[in-house]
PDB file of C-alpha atoms and ligand atoms in Angstrom:
ATOM      1  CA  MET A  30       0.022  -0.013   0.332  1.00 42.00           C
ATOM      2  CA  ASP A  31       0.961   3.493  -0.805  1.00 55.00           C
ATOM      3  CA  ASN A  32       2.293   5.054   2.062  1.00 65.00           C
ATOM      4  CA  ALA A  33       3.032   8.460   0.520  1.00 78.00           C
ATOM      5  CA  LYS A  34       1.328  11.428   1.432  1.00 89.00           C
ATOM      6  CA  LYS A  35      -2.116  12.148  -0.022  1.00 93.00           C
ATOM      7  CA  PHE A  36      -3.153  15.779  -1.358  1.00 97.00           C
ATOM      8  CA  PHE A  37      -6.891  16.404  -1.820  1.00 97.00           C
ATOM      9  CA  CYS A  38      -8.531  18.741  -5.056  1.00 98.00           C
ATOM     10  CA  GLY A  39     -11.886  20.388  -5.222  1.00 98.00           C
ATOM     11  CA  ILE A  40     -12.589  21.028  -8.598  1.00 98.00           C
ATOM     12  CA  ASP A  41     -15.447  23.898  -8.956  1.00 97.00           C
ATOM     13  CA  ILE A  42     -16.893  23.855 -12.237  1.00 96.00           C
ATOM     14  CA  GLY A  43     -19.209  26.965 -12.397  1.00 94.00           C
ATOM     15  CA  SER A  44     -21.291  28.407 -15.788  1.00 90.00           C
ATOM     16  CA  SER A  45     -18.981  31.490 -15.796  1.00 91.00           C
ATOM     17  CA  ALA A  46     -15.449  30.029 -14.384  1.00 94.00           C
ATOM     18  CA  THR A  47     -13.861  26.907 -13.031  1.00 96.00           C
ATOM     19  CA  LYS A  48     -11.812  26.884  -9.540  1.00 97.00           C
ATOM     20  CA  VAL A  49     -10.019  24.180  -7.956  1.00 98.00           C
ATOM     21  CA  VAL A  50      -8.302  24.204  -4.528  1.00 98.00           C
ATOM     22  CA  LEU A  51      -5.420  21.395  -3.359  1.00 98.00           C
ATOM     23  CA  LEU A  52      -5.992  20.339   0.583  1.00 98.00           C
ATOM     24  CA  ASP A  53      -2.812  18.405   2.181  1.00 96.00           C
ATOM     25  CA  GLN A  54      -4.266  15.501   4.374  1.00 94.00           C
ATOM     26  CA  ASN A  55      -3.650  18.392   7.469  1.00 95.00           C
ATOM     27  CA  ARG A  56      -6.266  20.016   5.840  1.00 95.00           C
ATOM     28  CA  ASN A  57      -4.309  23.018   5.118  1.00 97.00           C
ATOM     29  CA  ILE A  58      -4.916  25.674   1.894  1.00 97.00           C
ATOM     30  CA  VAL A  59      -1.732  24.601  -0.343  1.00 97.00           C
ATOM     31  CA  ASP A  60      -3.068  25.852  -3.407  1.00 98.00           C
ATOM     32  CA  MET A  61      -5.649  27.280  -5.310  1.00 98.00           C
ATOM     33  CA  GLU A  62      -6.667  28.756  -9.383  1.00 98.00           C
ATOM     34  CA  ALA A  63      -9.335  29.699 -11.012  1.00 97.00           C
ATOM     35  CA  MET A  64      -9.830  30.349 -15.207  1.00 95.00           C
ATOM     36  CA  GLN A  65     -12.273  32.660 -15.381  1.00 88.00           C
ATOM     37  CA  LYS A  66     -13.670  32.210 -19.059  1.00 79.00           C
ATOM     38  CA  GLY A  67     -13.062  28.916 -21.312  1.00 71.00           C
ATOM     39  CA  VAL A  68     -14.864  25.547 -20.924  1.00 72.00           C
ATOM     40  CA  GLY A  69     -14.897  24.092 -17.716  1.00 68.00           C
ATOM     41  CA  VAL A  70     -13.624  20.371 -19.019  1.00 81.00           C
ATOM     42  CA  ASP A  71     -10.650  22.165 -20.825  1.00 86.00           C
ATOM     43  CA  ASN A  72     -10.057  24.282 -17.835  1.00 93.00           C
ATOM     44  CA  VAL A  73      -9.574  21.787 -15.324  1.00 95.00           C
ATOM     45  CA  GLU A  74      -7.476  19.588 -17.306  1.00 93.00           C
ATOM     46  CA  LYS A  75      -5.115  22.378 -17.758  1.00 95.00           C
ATOM     47  CA  LEU A  76      -5.566  24.047 -13.834  1.00 96.00           C
ATOM     48  CA  LEU A  77      -4.703  20.273 -12.811  1.00 96.00           C
ATOM     49  CA  LYS A  78      -1.288  20.654 -14.697  1.00 96.00           C
ATOM     50  CA  ASN A  79      -0.731  23.774 -13.380  1.00 97.00           C
ATOM     51  CA  ILE A  80      -1.328  22.667  -9.805  1.00 97.00           C
ATOM     52  CA  TYR A  81       1.773  19.285 -11.533  1.00 96.00           C
ATOM     53  CA  LYS A  82       4.361  21.694 -12.309  1.00 97.00           C
ATOM     54  CA  ARG A  83       3.576  24.165  -9.174  1.00 97.00           C
ATOM     55  CA  HIS A  84       4.356  21.377  -6.591  1.00 96.00           C
ATOM     56  CA  PRO A  85       6.794  18.267  -8.470  1.00 94.00           C
ATOM     57  CA  GLU A  86       6.535  16.297  -5.337  1.00 92.00           C
ATOM     58  CA  ILE A  87       3.309  15.732  -5.697  1.00 94.00           C
ATOM     59  CA  SER A  88       2.278  12.420  -8.397  1.00 93.00           C
ATOM     60  CA  GLU A  89      -1.149  11.508  -9.892  1.00 91.00           C
ATOM     61  CA  SER A  90      -1.082   8.870  -7.526  1.00 92.00           C
ATOM     62  CA  GLN A  91      -1.235  11.094  -4.418  1.00 94.00           C
ATOM     63  CA  LEU A  92      -4.079  13.363  -5.841  1.00 96.00           C
ATOM     64  CA  ILE A  93      -7.664  12.242  -4.917  1.00 96.00           C
ATOM     65  CA  CYS A  94     -10.481  15.432  -6.873  1.00 97.00           C
ATOM     66  CA  ALA A  95     -13.857  15.759  -6.115  1.00 98.00           C
ATOM     67  CA  SER A  96     -16.014  17.884  -8.263  1.00 97.00           C
ATOM     68  CA  THR A  97     -18.971  20.059  -7.784  1.00 97.00           C
ATOM     69  CA  GLY A  98     -20.519  23.100  -9.934  1.00 95.00           C
ATOM     70  CA  TYR A  99     -23.124  23.079 -12.786  1.00 91.00           C
ATOM     71  CA  GLY A 100     -20.107  20.815 -14.551  1.00 93.00           C
ATOM     72  CA  ARG A 101     -18.824  18.625 -11.982  1.00 93.00           C
ATOM     73  CA  PHE A 102     -20.733  15.303 -14.351  1.00 93.00           C
ATOM     74  CA  SER A 103     -18.483  16.033 -16.897  1.00 91.00           C
ATOM     75  CA  CYS A 104     -15.309  16.413 -14.906  1.00 92.00           C
ATOM     76  CA  LYS A 105     -13.552  12.406 -15.870  1.00 92.00           C
ATOM     77  CA  GLU A 106     -10.445  13.172 -13.196  1.00 93.00           C
ATOM     78  CA  ALA A 107     -12.633  13.339 -10.019  1.00 95.00           C
ATOM     79  CA  SER A 108     -13.193   9.905  -8.011  1.00 95.00           C
ATOM     80  CA  VAL A 109     -16.533  12.462  -6.446  1.00 97.00           C
ATOM     81  CA  GLN A 110     -19.062  14.552  -7.717  1.00 97.00           C
ATOM     82  CA  ILE A 111     -21.061  16.599  -4.267  1.00 97.00           C
ATOM     83  CA  SER A 112     -23.958  19.771  -4.832  1.00 96.00           C
ATOM     84  CA  GLU A 113     -22.456  23.012  -5.197  1.00 96.00           C
ATOM     85  CA  ILE A 114     -25.264  23.872  -1.916  1.00 97.00           C
ATOM     86  CA  THR A 115     -22.943  20.899   0.218  1.00 97.00           C
ATOM     87  CA  CYS A 116     -19.653  22.404  -0.858  1.00 98.00           C
ATOM     88  CA  HIS A 117     -20.387  25.236   0.019  1.00 97.00           C
ATOM     89  CA  ALA A 118     -21.504  24.530   3.589  1.00 97.00           C
ATOM     90  CA  LYS A 119     -17.957  22.334   3.792  1.00 97.00           C
ATOM     91  CA  GLY A 120     -15.741  25.440   2.111  1.00 98.00           C
ATOM     92  CA  VAL A 121     -17.928  28.653   5.262  1.00 97.00           C
ATOM     93  CA  PHE A 122     -17.535  26.192   8.214  1.00 97.00           C
ATOM     94  CA  TYR A 123     -14.348  25.597   7.319  1.00 97.00           C
ATOM     95  CA  LEU A 124     -13.771  29.463   6.764  1.00 96.00           C
ATOM     96  CA  VAL A 125     -16.347  31.128   9.150  1.00 96.00           C
ATOM     97  CA  PRO A 126     -16.915  28.471  11.614  1.00 95.00           C
ATOM     98  CA  HIS A 127     -19.538  30.667  13.689  1.00 94.00           C
ATOM     99  CA  ALA A 128     -21.262  31.872  10.169  1.00 95.00           C
ATOM    100  CA  ARG A 129     -24.992  30.518   9.917  1.00 95.00           C
ATOM    101  CA  THR A 130     -26.068  31.598   6.871  1.00 96.00           C
ATOM    102  CA  ILE A 131     -24.323  32.191   3.541  1.00 97.00           C
ATOM    103  CA  ILE A 132     -25.972  33.772   0.169  1.00 97.00           C
ATOM    104  CA  ASP A 133     -24.058  32.526  -2.800  1.00 97.00           C
ATOM    105  CA  ILE A 134     -24.010  34.820  -6.430  1.00 97.00           C
ATOM    106  CA  GLY A 135     -22.519  32.937  -8.867  1.00 95.00           C
ATOM    107  CA  GLY A 136     -22.400  33.761 -12.498  1.00 93.00           C
ATOM    108  CA  GLN A 137     -25.700  32.280 -13.209  1.00 91.00           C
ATOM    109  CA  ASP A 138     -27.592  31.745 -10.034  1.00 93.00           C
ATOM    110  CA  SER A 139     -28.254  32.773  -6.610  1.00 96.00           C
ATOM    111  CA  LYS A 140     -28.420  30.496  -3.404  1.00 96.00           C
ATOM    112  CA  GLY A 141     -29.517  31.128   0.267  1.00 97.00           C
ATOM    113  CA  ILE A 142     -27.212  28.253   3.228  1.00 97.00           C
ATOM    114  CA  ARG A 143     -28.469  28.146   6.610  1.00 96.00           C
ATOM    115  CA  LEU A 144     -26.430  25.745   7.968  1.00 96.00           C
ATOM    116  CA  SER A 145     -26.946  23.933  11.876  1.00 95.00           C
ATOM    117  CA  ASP A 146     -24.209  24.272  14.553  1.00 95.00           C
ATOM    118  CA  ARG A 147     -22.313  20.997  12.671  1.00 95.00           C
ATOM    119  CA  GLY A 148     -21.801  22.477   9.854  1.00 95.00           C
ATOM    120  CA  THR A 149     -24.454  20.484   7.405  1.00 96.00           C
ATOM    121  CA  VAL A 150     -27.183  21.951   5.249  1.00 97.00           C
ATOM    122  CA  GLU A 151     -30.364  22.977   7.657  1.00 95.00           C
ATOM    123  CA  GLU A 152     -32.618  24.899   4.742  1.00 95.00           C
ATOM    124  CA  PHE A 153     -31.450  26.215   0.984  1.00 96.00           C
ATOM    125  CA  VAL A 154     -33.103  28.385  -1.346  1.00 96.00           C
ATOM    126  CA  MET A 155     -31.752  29.158  -4.726  1.00 94.00           C
ATOM    127  CA  ASN A 156     -32.695  31.513  -7.802  1.00 91.00           C
ATOM    128  CA  ASP A 157     -31.488  29.754 -11.398  1.00 85.00           C
ATOM    129  CA  LYS A 158     -34.306  30.823 -13.273  1.00 85.00           C
ATOM    130  CA  CYS A 159     -33.605  34.539 -13.920  1.00 87.00           C
ATOM    131  CA  ALA A 160     -30.338  36.630 -14.057  1.00 89.00           C
ATOM    132  CA  ALA A 161     -31.730  39.205 -11.971  1.00 88.00           C
ATOM    133  CA  GLY A 162     -30.258  38.759  -9.180  1.00 90.00           C
ATOM    134  CA  THR A 163     -26.974  36.952 -10.694  1.00 93.00           C
ATOM    135  CA  GLY A 164     -23.508  37.765 -11.746  1.00 94.00           C
ATOM    136  CA  ARG A 165     -24.697  37.757 -15.535  1.00 94.00           C
ATOM    137  CA  PHE A 166     -26.940  40.921 -14.479  1.00 94.00           C
ATOM    138  CA  LEU A 167     -24.155  42.716 -13.563  1.00 96.00           C
ATOM    139  CA  ASP A 168     -21.811  41.402 -16.525  1.00 95.00           C
ATOM    140  CA  VAL A 169     -24.175  42.773 -18.816  1.00 94.00           C
ATOM    141  CA  MET A 170     -24.572  46.273 -17.660  1.00 95.00           C
ATOM    142  CA  SER A 171     -21.068  46.426 -16.993  1.00 96.00           C
ATOM    143  CA  GLN A 172     -20.551  46.180 -20.439  1.00 96.00           C
ATOM    144  CA  VAL A 173     -22.749  48.680 -21.384  1.00 95.00           C
ATOM    145  CA  LEU A 174     -21.210  51.084 -18.948  1.00 96.00           C
ATOM    146  CA  GLY A 175     -18.188  50.477 -20.201  1.00 96.00           C
ATOM    147  CA  LEU A 176     -17.026  49.496 -16.818  1.00 97.00           C
ATOM    148  CA  GLU A 177     -14.971  46.223 -16.165  1.00 96.00           C
ATOM    149  CA  LEU A 178     -16.257  43.818 -13.683  1.00 94.00           C
ATOM    150  CA  SER A 179     -13.591  44.174 -11.270  1.00 95.00           C
ATOM    151  CA  LYS A 180     -13.886  47.989 -11.179  1.00 97.00           C
ATOM    152  CA  LEU A 181     -18.117  48.251  -9.788  1.00 97.00           C
ATOM    153  CA  GLY A 182     -17.386  48.125  -6.345  1.00 97.00           C
ATOM    154  CA  GLU A 183     -14.936  51.195  -6.333  1.00 97.00           C
ATOM    155  CA  VAL A 184     -17.387  52.848  -8.800  1.00 97.00           C
ATOM    156  CA  ASP A 185     -20.139  52.665  -6.479  1.00 97.00           C
ATOM    157  CA  GLN A 186     -18.209  54.212  -3.459  1.00 97.00           C
ATOM    158  CA  LYS A 187     -18.048  57.811  -5.461  1.00 97.00           C
ATOM    159  CA  SER A 188     -22.107  58.078  -5.501  1.00 97.00           C
ATOM    160  CA  ASP A 189     -23.702  60.329  -3.610  1.00 96.00           C
ATOM    161  CA  LYS A 190     -27.456  58.489  -4.631  1.00 95.00           C
ATOM    162  CA  GLU A 191     -28.957  55.339  -5.971  1.00 95.00           C
ATOM    163  CA  ILE A 192     -31.006  55.474  -9.070  1.00 96.00           C
ATOM    164  CA  LYS A 193     -33.572  53.650  -9.392  1.00 94.00           C
ATOM    165  CA  ILE A 194     -33.911  50.989 -11.855  1.00 94.00           C
ATOM    166  CA  SER A 195     -37.100  49.277 -12.161  1.00 90.00           C
ATOM    167  CA  ASN A 196     -37.420  46.387 -14.395  1.00 86.00           C
ATOM    168  CA  THR A 197     -36.004  43.354 -12.897  1.00 83.00           C
ATOM    169  CA  CYS A 198     -35.703  41.899 -16.529  1.00 88.00           C
ATOM    170  CA  THR A 199     -31.794  41.761 -17.264  1.00 88.00           C
ATOM    171  CA  VAL A 200     -33.290  42.781 -20.986  1.00 90.00           C
ATOM    172  CA  PHE A 201     -34.990  45.721 -19.858  1.00 92.00           C
ATOM    173  CA  ALA A 202     -32.997  46.714 -16.925  1.00 91.00           C
ATOM    174  CA  GLU A 203     -30.581  47.196 -19.731  1.00 91.00           C
ATOM    175  CA  SER A 204     -32.815  50.020 -21.401  1.00 93.00           C
ATOM    176  CA  GLU A 205     -33.279  51.530 -18.652  1.00 94.00           C
ATOM    177  CA  VAL A 206     -29.203  51.993 -17.972  1.00 94.00           C
ATOM    178  CA  ILE A 207     -29.208  53.502 -21.499  1.00 94.00           C
ATOM    179  CA  SER A 208     -31.427  55.960 -20.945  1.00 94.00           C
ATOM    180  CA  HIS A 209     -30.027  56.863 -17.400  1.00 94.00           C
ATOM    181  CA  LEU A 210     -26.904  57.456 -19.361  1.00 94.00           C
ATOM    182  CA  ALA A 211     -28.384  59.052 -22.290  1.00 93.00           C
ATOM    183  CA  ALA A 212     -29.933  61.554 -19.896  1.00 94.00           C
ATOM    184  CA  LYS A 213     -27.012  62.253 -18.019  1.00 95.00           C
ATOM    185  CA  GLU A 214     -27.135  61.343 -14.874  1.00 95.00           C
ATOM    186  CA  LYS A 215     -23.653  60.331 -13.634  1.00 96.00           C
ATOM    187  CA  THR A 216     -22.136  56.701 -14.078  1.00 97.00           C
ATOM    188  CA  GLU A 217     -21.585  56.051 -10.197  1.00 97.00           C
ATOM    189  CA  ASN A 218     -25.247  56.731  -9.007  1.00 97.00           C
ATOM    190  CA  ILE A 219     -25.977  54.557 -12.053  1.00 97.00           C
ATOM    191  CA  VAL A 220     -23.925  51.526 -10.546  1.00 97.00           C
ATOM    192  CA  ALA A 221     -24.975  52.037  -6.956  1.00 97.00           C
ATOM    193  CA  GLY A 222     -28.835  51.421  -8.796  1.00 96.00           C
ATOM    194  CA  ILE A 223     -27.766  48.433 -10.031  1.00 96.00           C
ATOM    195  CA  HIS A 224     -26.354  47.115  -7.373  1.00 97.00           C
ATOM    196  CA  ARG A 225     -29.174  47.781  -5.354  1.00 96.00           C
ATOM    197  CA  SER A 226     -31.550  45.921  -7.675  1.00 95.00           C
ATOM    198  CA  ALA A 227     -29.433  42.931  -7.907  1.00 96.00           C
ATOM    199  CA  ALA A 228     -29.399  43.046  -4.051  1.00 96.00           C
ATOM    200  CA  SER A 229     -33.397  43.513  -3.889  1.00 95.00           C
ATOM    201  CA  LYS A 230     -33.656  40.526  -5.778  1.00 95.00           C
ATOM    202  CA  VAL A 231     -31.336  38.036  -3.686  1.00 96.00           C
ATOM    203  CA  ALA A 232     -32.454  39.759  -0.743  1.00 96.00           C
ATOM    204  CA  SER A 233     -36.114  38.482  -1.659  1.00 94.00           C
ATOM    205  CA  LEU A 234     -34.914  35.028  -2.308  1.00 95.00           C
ATOM    206  CA  VAL A 235     -32.728  34.458   0.970  1.00 95.00           C
ATOM    207  CA  LYS A 236     -35.617  35.859   3.178  1.00 94.00           C
ATOM    208  CA  ARG A 237     -37.592  32.807   2.560  1.00 92.00           C
ATOM    209  CA  LEU A 238     -35.227  31.687   5.272  1.00 89.00           C
ATOM    210  CA  PHE A 239     -34.132  32.368   8.412  1.00 82.00           C
ATOM    211  CA  ILE A 240     -31.514  34.498   8.547  1.00 85.00           C
ATOM    212  CA  THR A 241     -29.266  34.445  11.240  1.00 84.00           C
ATOM    213  CA  ASP A 242     -26.268  36.641  12.332  1.00 82.00           C
ATOM    214  CA  THR A 243     -23.341  36.068  10.731  1.00 88.00           C
ATOM    215  CA  VAL A 244     -24.055  35.983   7.199  1.00 95.00           C
ATOM    216  CA  VAL A 245     -21.112  35.553   4.853  1.00 97.00           C
ATOM    217  CA  LEU A 246     -21.166  36.386   0.971  1.00 97.00           C
ATOM    218  CA  THR A 247     -19.608  34.463  -1.297  1.00 97.00           C
ATOM    219  CA  GLY A 248     -19.001  33.837  -5.315  1.00 97.00           C
ATOM    220  CA  GLY A 249     -17.526  35.285  -7.500  1.00 96.00           C
ATOM    221  CA  VAL A 250     -19.588  38.459  -7.372  1.00 97.00           C
ATOM    222  CA  ALA A 251     -19.207  38.949  -3.562  1.00 97.00           C
ATOM    223  CA  GLN A 252     -16.009  40.472  -4.873  1.00 97.00           C
ATOM    224  CA  ASN A 253     -17.487  43.311  -5.863  1.00 97.00           C
ATOM    225  CA  SER A 254     -17.824  45.592  -2.374  1.00 96.00           C
ATOM    226  CA  GLY A 255     -21.035  46.983  -4.428  1.00 97.00           C
ATOM    227  CA  ILE A 256     -23.230  44.218  -4.062  1.00 97.00           C
ATOM    228  CA  LEU A 257     -22.133  44.252  -0.302  1.00 96.00           C
ATOM    229  CA  ARG A 258     -22.788  47.230   0.776  1.00 96.00           C
ATOM    230  CA  ALA A 259     -26.875  47.304  -0.917  1.00 97.00           C
ATOM    231  CA  LEU A 260     -26.871  43.592   0.591  1.00 97.00           C
ATOM    232  CA  SER A 261     -26.254  44.634   4.166  1.00 96.00           C
ATOM    233  CA  LYS A 262     -28.645  47.692   3.369  1.00 95.00           C
ATOM    234  CA  GLU A 263     -31.860  45.439   1.845  1.00 95.00           C
ATOM    235  CA  LEU A 264     -31.316  42.970   5.137  1.00 95.00           C
ATOM    236  CA  GLY A 265     -30.159  45.129   7.533  1.00 94.00           C
ATOM    237  CA  LYS A 266     -27.187  43.128   8.954  1.00 92.00           C
ATOM    238  CA  ASN A 267     -23.788  43.022   8.404  1.00 90.00           C
ATOM    239  CA  ILE A 268     -22.586  40.832   6.268  1.00 95.00           C
ATOM    240  CA  VAL A 269     -19.188  39.703   5.799  1.00 95.00           C
ATOM    241  CA  THR A 270     -16.979  37.304   2.584  1.00 96.00           C
ATOM    242  CA  PRO A 271     -13.605  35.629   3.428  1.00 94.00           C
ATOM    243  CA  LYS A 272     -10.433  35.744   1.963  1.00 90.00           C
ATOM    244  CA  PHE A 273     -11.352  33.896  -1.490  1.00 94.00           C
ATOM    245  CA  PRO A 274     -14.822  33.783  -1.958  1.00 97.00           C
ATOM    246  CA  GLN A 275     -15.142  32.709  -5.603  1.00 97.00           C
ATOM    247  CA  PHE A 276     -12.977  29.262  -4.203  1.00 98.00           C
ATOM    248  CA  THR A 277     -15.551  28.506  -1.521  1.00 98.00           C
ATOM    249  CA  GLY A 278     -17.570  25.566  -3.321  1.00 98.00           C
ATOM    250  CA  ALA A 279     -14.059  24.069  -4.704  1.00 98.00           C
ATOM    251  CA  LEU A 280     -12.783  24.085  -0.819  1.00 98.00           C
ATOM    252  CA  GLY A 281     -15.834  22.442   0.100  1.00 98.00           C
ATOM    253  CA  ALA A 282     -15.325  19.851  -2.454  1.00 98.00           C
ATOM    254  CA  ALA A 283     -11.522  19.471  -1.337  1.00 98.00           C
ATOM    255  CA  ILE A 284     -12.488  19.217   2.485  1.00 98.00           C
ATOM    256  CA  TYR A 285     -15.394  16.694   1.280  1.00 97.00           C
ATOM    257  CA  ALA A 286     -12.442  14.047  -0.716  1.00 97.00           C
ATOM    258  CA  LEU A 287     -10.542  14.766   2.224  1.00 97.00           C
ATOM    259  CA  GLU A 288     -12.983  13.406   4.586  1.00 95.00           C
ATOM    260  CA  LYS A 289     -13.658  10.629   1.948  1.00 94.00           C
ATOM    261  CA  TYR A 290     -10.789   9.106   1.740  1.00 90.00           C
ATOM    262  CA  ALA A 291      -7.886  10.524   3.510  1.00 85.00           C
ATOM    263  CA  LEU A 292      -7.847   7.272   5.463  1.00 66.00           C
TER     264      LEU A 292
HETATM  265  P1  LIG B  12     -20.685  30.076 -11.441  1.00 89.68           P
HETATM  266  O1  LIG B  12     -19.307  28.997 -10.349  1.00 89.68           O
HETATM  267  O2  LIG B  12     -21.903  30.155 -11.360  1.00 89.68           O
HETATM  268  O3  LIG B  12     -19.149  30.430 -12.247  1.00 89.68           O
HETATM  269  P2  LIG B  12     -19.047  32.559  -9.939  1.00 89.68           P
HETATM  270  O4  LIG B  12     -19.252  32.251  -8.233  1.00 89.68           O
HETATM  271  O5  LIG B  12     -17.008  31.611 -10.110  1.00 89.68           O
HETATM  272  O6  LIG B  12     -19.954  31.421 -10.790  1.00 89.68           O
HETATM  273  O7  LIG B  12     -19.011  33.718 -10.125  1.00 89.68           O
HETATM  274  C1  LIG B  12     -18.957  34.071 -11.050  1.00 89.68           C
HETATM  275  C2  LIG B  12     -19.112  35.346 -11.558  1.00 89.68           C
HETATM  276  O8  LIG B  12     -18.247  36.010 -10.582  1.00 89.68           O
HETATM  277  C3  LIG B  12     -19.368  36.403 -12.959  1.00 89.68           C
HETATM  278  O9  LIG B  12     -19.902  36.205 -13.658  1.00 89.68           O
HETATM  279  C4  LIG B  12     -18.830  37.652 -12.181  1.00 89.68           C
HETATM  280  O10 LIG B  12     -19.929  38.482 -12.272  1.00 89.68           O
HETATM  281  C5  LIG B  12     -18.445  37.937 -11.179  1.00 89.68           C
HETATM  282  N1  LIG B  12     -16.820  38.108 -10.936  1.00 89.68           N
HETATM  283  C6  LIG B  12     -15.845  37.437 -11.214  1.00 89.68           C
HETATM  284  N2  LIG B  12     -14.842  38.255 -10.826  1.00 89.68           N
HETATM  285  C7  LIG B  12     -15.283  39.797 -10.220  1.00 89.68           C
HETATM  286  C8  LIG B  12     -14.406  40.439  -9.972  1.00 89.68           C
HETATM  287  N3  LIG B  12     -12.899  40.722  -9.639  1.00 89.68           N
HETATM  288  N4  LIG B  12     -14.831  41.889  -9.758  1.00 89.68           N
HETATM  289  C9  LIG B  12     -16.935  41.320  -9.507  1.00 89.68           C
HETATM  290  N5  LIG B  12     -17.571  40.359  -9.778  1.00 89.68           N
HETATM  291  C10 LIG B  12     -16.565  38.930 -10.333  1.00 89.68           C
END
């Protein structure tokens, strides 16, 4: 039997980005990387190649992979597949152990998850039917405004009011934003209104759960401080983000693999 150290890789194949997190058998995070674009399964090959390149001490027989996310069943490298809900729960429980409410905003869906004191899922709600309140809504709006997605939070901070975006449908909201631009409204105030509109959609979803303190925001959209601000206002709660919010699902998958295969 092979006594060599084992490593556990969580692979999250999302609708927008592919993420990997590597854990050693002592639950330490050893590495992580994301590819924001491209085909999920092709990205997995590249991301794993990069791991072997950066860690020549790890051989293929030492690495155990678990996959999650929208594309998890097409991942031939994974020994096991787990739902995103379970993975976000495990990832957040590892990073912020006292948190009991998770809001995850990804590329094409948003979710609310309530955790038990043991870190298991007690209840969850999900929107994967409508782009409003997901990363897709913000991707479209950043293109209309000609702003980089990563700059939206910074721009929001300069706002002195929120321009109301009345349409929840992404296509109609896009036309509304174009009209506000034509009316010479300040870009930062339009951005603040866009964030408020997305946050109100997410808030109405997660309010179906019993929302406990501490609320943790995960997913790629959690990198946008404007969404964090607007969501705190909508829910009347202080919301925190873990250090690497987009990697929580992949981290949870790595933890699952470790718990299943470590012994
Ligand atoms: P999925 O798992 O569905 O692929 P992610 O949790 O990876 O989704 O989040 C992807 C979304 O994150 C993108 O649609 C984009 O809106 C948002 N995003 C990615 N990078 C950034 C960034 N630097 N700043 C703000 N938002 C970002």
